[in-house]
Amino acid sequence: SSPAWGHGLWHGTLAPLALGVTTATYSGKFDAARLFDALRDYRITNLSAAATHYRMMRMADNAIKPGSLSIPKLTFTGEPIDSDTAAWAAHMFGAPVRSMYGTTEVGVILVNFPGASDFDARPGSLGKPVPGQRVEVHDIDGAPCPPGQRGEIMLWRNDEWFPTKDLGYTDEDGYFYHAGRADDVIISAGWTMSAVEIEDILLKHPDVREAAVIGSPDEDRGHVPKAFIVSVRPGDDAFTTELQTLAQTRLSRHEYPRLIEYIDELPKLPAGKINRKALRERDRVTYTHVV
């Protein structure tokens, strides 16, 4: 990401300078083929990118053969990575893609890298707290959540708990897992749904290049899941039914996008993350116009 953003500044600029590590920074509109060429030509051994960039590389993987590039360290930050893209990256580059989780205010607090005798990098996990950081998952009342229960990821800082605004949970071994942003939770007719879980399922469809889910206002249910889909396939009724059925068969029967809008490109922030605020604004304008 750009040096103007936390990850790009601390881990893409200052840390390499302090350690004397040569870095290569991508500039301009993202192009997967161009990045593949750079990875090969500059013999990159440590790649850090947003999950969206890995997805875009996956969609253009005909530009490179699996195994032709070996990159020992792959990391992502800023947003969750779907399971299919994570599996693709491991197959393509010969190493698991690992999370570096934190906030701009405090830096990295959870990493999925082995650094102690009781630590194994686990696929899909955010990892464990970095040395010196106290991190917990709390429920709505501020009490620590038991393993498996979702709550907000909290950091002990300046003698008080600092809210990250991210949802997550831990397993029995103390590994943390991401469950989306707090404002990505969709409550529809009393049901609580995760936008991230729905996105992960939609991205398993072979014709879906990108997917983002938000809560769209609904007079009867309060909100309903709405998916924004990027695909080369026409967004007709048959495609919509396929996607809705896929979500219903993999998740709960009510946990599917009741609304689907097909767009050419998802709006993104400078760091590469999906700009959900822009999608909510787009949907708000559409909803207001319809009402």
Short mmCIF file of C-alpha atoms in Angstrom, two decimals, residues 40-253:
data_model
loop_
_atom_site.label_atom_id
_atom_site.label_comp_id
_atom_site.label_asym_id
_atom_site.label_seq_id
_atom_site.Cartn_x
_atom_site.Cartn_y
_atom_site.Cartn_z
CA ARG A 40 9.83 -12.44 -11.76
CA ASP A 41 12.19 -9.74 -13.03
CA TYR A 42 13.10 -8.40 -9.59
CA ARG A 43 13.13 -11.83 -7.92
CA ILE A 44 10.80 -10.73 -5.16
CA THR A 45 10.93 -12.93 -2.03
CA ASN A 46 8.40 -11.13 0.18
CA LEU A 47 5.07 -9.93 -1.23
CA SER A 48 2.63 -7.85 0.79
CA ALA A 49 -0.67 -6.88 -0.82
CA ALA A 50 -4.34 -6.34 -0.07
CA ALA A 51 -6.62 -9.35 -0.33
CA THR A 52 -8.27 -7.66 -3.32
CA HIS A 53 -4.95 -7.69 -5.19
CA TYR A 54 -4.53 -11.42 -4.60
CA ARG A 55 -8.04 -11.95 -5.95
CA MET A 56 -7.24 -9.89 -9.05
CA MET A 57 -4.07 -11.92 -9.58
CA ARG A 58 -6.09 -15.09 -9.25
CA MET A 59 -8.49 -13.92 -11.95
CA ALA A 60 -5.52 -13.32 -14.28
CA ASP A 61 -3.48 -16.39 -13.38
CA ASN A 62 -3.30 -17.44 -17.04
CA ALA A 63 -0.49 -14.88 -17.24
CA ILE A 64 1.78 -17.16 -15.21
CA LYS A 65 2.21 -20.87 -14.60
CA PRO A 66 1.85 -22.31 -11.08
CA GLY A 67 5.25 -22.96 -9.55
CA SER A 68 7.13 -20.67 -11.95
CA LEU A 69 7.45 -18.11 -9.15
CA SER A 70 8.56 -19.06 -5.65
CA ILE A 71 7.86 -16.42 -3.02
CA PRO A 72 8.69 -17.61 0.53
CA LYS A 73 6.69 -14.90 2.31
CA LEU A 74 3.20 -13.79 1.32
CA THR A 75 1.22 -11.44 3.53
CA PHE A 76 -2.03 -9.52 3.34
CA THR A 77 -3.64 -6.88 5.48
CA GLY A 78 -6.56 -4.47 5.51
CA GLU A 79 -9.39 -6.91 4.80
CA PRO A 80 -10.14 -10.65 5.04
CA ILE A 81 -9.04 -12.97 2.26
CA ASP A 82 -11.47 -15.58 0.96
CA SER A 83 -10.53 -19.23 1.30
CA ASP A 84 -10.34 -19.96 -2.44
CA THR A 85 -7.96 -17.07 -3.07
CA ALA A 86 -5.78 -18.11 -0.14
CA ALA A 87 -5.58 -21.64 -1.55
CA TRP A 88 -4.74 -20.27 -5.00
CA ALA A 89 -1.90 -18.14 -3.64
CA ALA A 90 -0.37 -21.10 -1.80
CA HIS A 91 -0.57 -23.22 -4.96
CA MET A 92 0.76 -20.48 -7.23
CA PHE A 93 3.67 -19.21 -5.13
CA GLY A 94 4.48 -22.22 -2.97
CA ALA A 95 3.80 -20.59 0.40
CA PRO A 96 0.72 -19.82 2.52
CA VAL A 97 -0.54 -16.26 2.49
CA ARG A 98 -0.48 -14.98 6.06
CA SER A 99 -2.28 -12.22 7.86
CA MET A 100 -0.77 -9.14 9.46
CA TYR A 101 -3.58 -7.54 11.43
CA GLY A 102 -3.62 -4.18 13.15
CA THR A 103 -4.85 -0.62 13.05
CA THR A 104 -3.34 2.63 11.84
CA GLU A 105 -3.46 3.98 15.40
CA VAL A 106 -1.46 1.19 17.07
CA GLY A 107 0.19 -0.80 14.28
CA VAL A 108 0.24 -4.59 13.98
CA ILE A 109 -1.19 -6.50 16.95
CA LEU A 110 -1.89 -9.99 15.54
CA VAL A 111 0.32 -11.96 13.16
CA ASN A 112 -0.01 -15.38 11.56
CA PHE A 113 3.73 -16.11 11.70
CA PRO A 114 5.45 -18.69 13.90
CA GLY A 115 7.49 -17.00 16.57
CA ALA A 116 7.24 -19.24 19.61
CA SER A 117 7.22 -22.92 20.48
CA ASP A 118 3.42 -23.02 20.81
CA PHE A 119 2.72 -21.29 17.50
CA ASP A 120 1.91 -22.81 14.13
CA ALA A 121 0.70 -20.68 11.24
CA ARG A 122 -2.92 -21.69 10.65
CA PRO A 123 -4.77 -21.08 7.38
CA GLY A 124 -7.57 -18.56 7.77
CA SER A 125 -6.30 -17.30 11.11
CA LEU A 126 -5.15 -13.82 12.08
CA GLY A 127 -2.62 -15.58 14.28
CA LYS A 128 -1.74 -14.58 17.83
CA PRO A 129 -0.83 -11.30 19.55
CA VAL A 130 2.64 -9.95 18.89
CA PRO A 131 4.91 -9.83 21.97
CA GLY A 132 3.88 -7.10 24.38
CA GLN A 133 0.29 -6.81 23.14
CA ARG A 134 -2.78 -7.93 25.08
CA VAL A 135 -5.68 -8.70 22.76
CA GLU A 136 -9.09 -10.18 23.60
CA VAL A 137 -12.53 -10.62 22.06
CA HIS A 138 -15.34 -9.00 24.06
CA ASP A 139 -19.11 -9.29 23.88
CA ILE A 140 -21.51 -6.35 23.76
CA ASP A 141 -21.35 -6.02 27.56
CA GLY A 142 -17.56 -5.85 27.59
CA ALA A 143 -17.00 -9.36 28.94
CA PRO A 144 -14.38 -11.68 27.38
CA CYS A 145 -15.89 -14.12 24.88
CA PRO A 146 -15.20 -17.85 25.22
CA PRO A 147 -13.58 -19.65 22.26
CA GLY A 148 -15.88 -19.78 19.25
CA GLN A 149 -18.10 -16.87 20.32
CA ARG A 150 -18.00 -13.77 18.17
CA GLY A 151 -17.41 -10.34 19.57
CA GLU A 152 -15.30 -7.24 19.00
CA ILE A 153 -11.52 -7.52 18.90
CA MET A 154 -10.15 -5.32 21.70
CA LEU A 155 -6.62 -4.14 22.50
CA TRP A 156 -5.41 -3.21 26.00
CA ARG A 157 -3.82 0.20 25.58
CA ASN A 158 -3.13 3.07 27.98
CA ASP A 159 -4.84 1.21 30.84
CA GLU A 160 -8.11 0.71 28.98
CA TRP A 161 -9.60 -1.44 26.25
CA PHE A 162 -9.31 0.06 22.78
CA PRO A 163 -12.03 -1.06 20.30
CA THR A 164 -10.79 -2.03 16.84
CA LYS A 165 -14.30 -1.98 15.32
CA ASP A 166 -13.56 -5.45 13.93
CA LEU A 167 -15.44 -8.60 14.82
CA GLY A 168 -13.69 -11.86 15.50
CA TYR A 169 -13.39 -14.94 17.66
CA THR A 170 -10.71 -17.23 19.06
CA ASP A 171 -10.26 -20.98 19.00
CA GLU A 172 -9.33 -23.27 21.88
CA ASP A 173 -5.62 -22.68 21.23
CA GLY A 174 -5.81 -18.88 21.36
CA TYR A 175 -5.67 -18.16 17.63
CA PHE A 176 -7.75 -15.22 16.45
CA TYR A 177 -10.08 -15.19 13.43
CA HIS A 178 -11.65 -12.27 11.61
CA ALA A 179 -15.44 -12.04 11.25
CA GLY A 180 -15.78 -8.71 9.44
CA ARG A 181 -16.12 -5.10 10.45
CA ALA A 182 -18.60 -4.25 13.17
CA ASP A 183 -20.57 -2.22 10.63
CA ASP A 184 -20.51 -5.15 8.17
CA VAL A 185 -22.93 -7.12 10.34
CA ILE A 186 -26.35 -7.26 8.71
CA ILE A 187 -29.44 -7.62 10.91
CA SER A 188 -32.42 -8.65 8.81
CA ALA A 189 -35.80 -9.52 10.33
CA GLY A 190 -34.03 -10.33 13.58
CA TRP A 191 -31.38 -12.55 11.95
CA THR A 192 -27.72 -11.60 12.30
CA MET A 193 -25.62 -12.24 9.20
CA SER A 194 -21.98 -11.72 8.27
CA ALA A 195 -21.28 -9.89 5.02
CA VAL A 196 -17.84 -11.52 4.91
CA GLU A 197 -19.27 -15.05 5.07
CA ILE A 198 -21.69 -14.35 2.23
CA GLU A 199 -18.89 -12.84 0.13
CA ASP A 200 -16.68 -15.86 0.71
CA ILE A 201 -19.37 -18.16 -0.68
CA LEU A 202 -20.18 -15.96 -3.68
CA LEU A 203 -16.49 -15.85 -4.62
CA LYS A 204 -16.54 -19.64 -4.96
CA HIS A 205 -18.70 -19.32 -8.08
CA PRO A 206 -16.39 -19.66 -11.11
CA ASP A 207 -17.98 -16.69 -12.89
CA VAL A 208 -17.56 -14.24 -10.00
CA ARG A 209 -14.44 -12.09 -10.20
CA GLU A 210 -15.19 -9.84 -7.23
CA ALA A 211 -17.98 -9.61 -4.67
CA ALA A 212 -18.94 -7.22 -1.89
CA VAL A 213 -21.98 -7.44 0.38
CA ILE A 214 -23.67 -4.67 2.38
CA GLY A 215 -26.94 -4.25 4.24
CA SER A 216 -29.52 -2.52 2.07
CA PRO A 217 -32.52 -0.72 3.67
CA ASP A 218 -35.77 -2.68 3.53
CA GLU A 219 -39.13 -1.51 4.85
CA ASP A 220 -40.17 -4.96 6.09
CA ARG A 221 -36.91 -6.50 7.32
CA GLY A 222 -34.93 -3.41 8.31
CA HIS A 223 -32.04 -4.44 6.07
CA VAL A 224 -31.40 -7.20 3.57
CA PRO A 225 -28.08 -8.47 2.20
CA LYS A 226 -27.21 -6.88 -1.12
CA ALA A 227 -24.31 -8.15 -3.22
CA PHE A 228 -22.32 -6.16 -5.75
CA ILE A 229 -20.87 -8.58 -8.30
CA VAL A 230 -18.13 -8.11 -10.90
CA SER A 231 -18.29 -10.73 -13.64
CA VAL A 232 -17.73 -11.11 -17.36
CA ARG A 233 -21.00 -13.03 -17.45
CA PRO A 234 -24.20 -11.05 -18.07
CA GLY A 235 -26.12 -10.37 -14.87
CA ASP A 236 -29.36 -12.02 -15.89
CA ASP A 237 -32.02 -13.73 -13.77
CA ALA A 238 -30.44 -17.15 -14.23
CA PHE A 239 -27.09 -15.95 -12.88
CA THR A 240 -28.79 -14.23 -9.96
CA THR A 241 -30.67 -17.41 -9.07
CA GLU A 242 -27.44 -19.43 -9.23
CA LEU A 243 -25.71 -17.10 -6.80
CA GLN A 244 -28.62 -16.97 -4.38
CA THR A 245 -28.98 -20.75 -4.43
CA LEU A 246 -25.25 -21.20 -3.86
CA ALA A 247 -25.39 -19.04 -0.74
CA GLN A 248 -28.51 -20.76 0.57
CA THR A 249 -27.01 -24.22 0.18
CA ARG A 250 -23.69 -23.30 1.86
CA LEU A 251 -25.06 -21.05 4.62
CA SER A 252 -28.38 -20.76 6.46
CA ARG A 253 -31.45 -20.59 4.24
#
